[in-house]
Amino acid sequence: MNPVHIIGGGLAGSEAAYQLAKRNIPVIIYEMRPEVMTPAHSGGNFAELVCSNSLKSEAQDTGSGLLKAELELMDSMLIRIAKECRVPAGGSLAVDRDMFSAKVTETLSAMENVRIVRGEVRDIPADRPLIIASGPLTSDTLADKIKSLMGGGLYFFDAISPIIDFDSVDMTKCYFKSRYGKGDPDYLNCPMTKDEYDAFYDALMEAEKVAFEDFEKMNVFEGCMPIEEMAARGRKTLAFGPLKPVGLEHPETDKRYYAVLQLRKENGEGTSYNLVGCQTKMKTGEQKRVFRMIPGLENAEFLRYGSVHRNTYINSPSGLDDRFRYAEGFYFAGQITGVEGYLESIASGLIAGYDLALRLSGGESRPFPKECALGSLGLFVTDKYETTRKKYVPSSFHFGMLPALDERIKDKKLKKNMMAEKAVNALKDFLDNTEM
Ligand code: FAD
């Protein structure tokens, strides 16, 4: 059997490779790192999480919880490894990012029918079957080739937040607590009075930022909006948004603050912490100066600075079907298709790998049920669930992508739980009736 060629050993490429290789289909993964790096990755391992280390909530009445439940049902390698590498983060699945990508690399390298080729792919290979999963930071040469193939490409921008050394935090000013005291007190909180917040806000607004060509047209994904962009909406926006203090009163004094910055654990040992919501395009010297104005972070040691990068995605509705197939034996997967987020990228890699494996082993390919998250992501990239939007804009999965329930349910939580149950049942049914 001809091997499947997969460009990109990121989240989507790794999951697609596993779905094929575990069904005895030979795979070659082409990964340019560490020879050629992207602006966001830091090493050569597969499935590197470039920004947050969180795969978000595990509650099934959230989009991320439902996606994870479905991915587990489909035997997702990445979700299994994520659970093996988890670090405490309340109700979320956060991982030790180094351990996570090391384990993904080890697992794929140890599979008999997986070959790994390092180096940049500069053109779309003629070999089939092929999955292009080169991600939002696809190298320029390959991105140009993909753009010509698709008759034009689209861009938007994404941002990452700084990581600091825990030992440099002044713990006389900060405290551990999860919002409303729910779950383990995993988050580290830096509380601010109104004066401290105002001083921070002014410094943030005045700080020097990295200039972008065509900056005014920068189209930022809302969930990863740079802190200064959000702050520019109004003086109080941060205090009602990422720095909101509700449920974060001091655990000993019960004091309520004007604003609270939360820091999330980056690794199992808790030696490094991520400044939640502080993605930024401030210059690095300015990040140090401005974030050090936050109480407790006066001497913060920055292990990684925040930054903003270009994201590349194709106009999927003009080329892909609901299983991410562009042509016979040719798929795209991951964020390059316009699905947005770690889980969605894993999911699209899984769908493409599963569908290809099904066809290569003589099975009958069928769309995933529209009632489940995997099926609705397929409909999203083909633009079938949304008929009114003027242009194709990336999105993460949300319950609005699922068909409405037959009955009207007022209680939002109950409604989502019912939709999630329906989704999982539909997927189970699909699997029971699919021959591989
Ligand atoms: P990737 O994981 O990036 O994998 C693509 C792989 O292809 C990379 O390993 C790359 O080196 C390789 N590659 C690229 N070009 C070539 C080539 N020509 N030849 C060979 N190999 C090549 N999502 C979230 O849910 N949470 C976040 O916090 C978050 N932060 C992000 C921050 C930034 C800066 C960016 C850019 C994206 C972020 N995302 C985030 C979005 C998205 O979930 C991630 O980018 C995710 O890694 C996408 O998975 P992927 O498999 O599509 O691409």
Coordinates of C-alpha atoms and ligand atoms in Angstrom, one line a residue, residues 7-13 30-33 38 40-41 48 50-52 56 119-121 133-139 142 158-160 224 309 311 333-336 340-342 345, ligand 1:
I7 CA 2.7 17.6 5.9
G8 CA 3.1 18.9 9.4
G9 CA 3.6 17.1 12.7
G10 CA 1.5 19.5 14.7
L11 CA -1.8 18.7 16.5
A12 CA -3.8 17.8 13.4
G13 CA -1.0 16.0 11.5
Y30 CA 7.1 15.7 7.0
E31 CA 8.0 18.2 9.7
M32 CA 10.2 21.2 9.1
R33 CA 11.1 21.8 12.7
T38 CA 7.9 29.0 13.0
A40 CA 5.8 30.6 17.7
H41 CA 7.2 27.1 18.2
E48 CA 3.7 21.6 20.4
V50 CA 2.4 27.2 21.2
C51 CA 0.4 29.4 23.6
S52 CA -1.9 28.3 26.4
K56 CA -10.1 23.9 28.2
G119 CA 12.8 19.4 6.6
E120 CA 10.6 22.0 5.0
V121 CA 8.2 20.9 2.2
A133 CA -1.7 19.9 8.1
S134 CA 1.0 22.6 8.1
G135 CA -0.9 24.9 10.4
P136 CA -1.6 28.6 10.8
L137 CA 2.1 29.3 10.5
T138 CA 2.7 27.3 7.3
S139 CA 6.1 28.3 5.9
L142 CA 4.3 26.4 0.9
D158 CA -3.2 35.5 16.8
A159 CA -1.5 36.3 20.0
I160 CA 0.4 34.5 22.9
C224 CA -6.9 35.6 21.6
H309 CA 1.6 36.4 14.7
N311 CA -2.3 33.0 11.0
A333 CA -6.6 19.4 8.3
G334 CA -6.0 21.6 11.3
Q335 CA -6.2 25.3 11.8
I336 CA -5.3 26.0 8.1
E340 CA -10.0 27.5 15.5
G341 CA -8.2 26.1 18.5
Y342 CA -6.2 23.1 19.8
S345 CA -7.3 21.2 15.1
Ligands
FAD1 P1 0.4 23.2 14.2 O1 0.2 22.6 15.5 O2 1.1 24.6 14.1 O3 1.2 22.2 13.3 C1 1.7 22.5 12.0 C2 3.0 21.9 11.8 O4 3.4 22.0 10.4 C3 4.1 22.6 12.6 O5 4.7 21.7 13.4 C4 5.0 23.3 11.6 O6 6.3 23.3 12.0 C5 4.8 22.4 10.4 N1 5.1 23.0 9.1 C6 4.7 24.2 8.7 N2 5.0 24.5 7.4 C7 5.7 23.3 7.0 C8 6.4 23.0 5.8 N3 6.4 23.8 4.7 N4 7.0 21.7 5.7 C9 7.0 20.9 6.8 N5 6.4 21.2 8.0 C10 5.7 22.4 8.1 N6 -5.4 27.6 20.0 C11 -5.9 27.3 21.3 O7 -6.8 26.5 21.5 N7 -5.4 27.9 22.4 C12 -4.3 28.8 22.3 O8 -3.9 29.3 23.3 C13 -3.8 29.1 21.0 N8 -2.8 30.0 20.8 C14 -2.2 30.2 19.6 C15 -1.2 31.0 19.5 C16 -0.6 31.3 18.2 C17 0.6 32.2 18.1 C18 -1.1 30.6 17.1 C19 -0.5 30.9 15.7 C20 -2.2 29.8 17.2 C21 -2.8 29.5 18.4 N9 -3.9 28.7 18.6 C22 -4.4 28.4 19.9 C23 -4.5 28.1 17.4 C24 -4.3 26.6 17.1 O9 -5.0 25.8 18.0 C25 -2.8 26.2 17.1 O10 -2.1 26.9 16.2 C26 -2.7 24.7 16.8 O11 -1.4 24.3 17.0 C27 -3.1 24.4 15.3 O12 -2.8 23.0 15.1 P2 -2.3 22.6 13.6 O13 -2.1 21.1 13.7 O14 -3.3 23.1 12.6 O15 -1.0 23.4 13.4

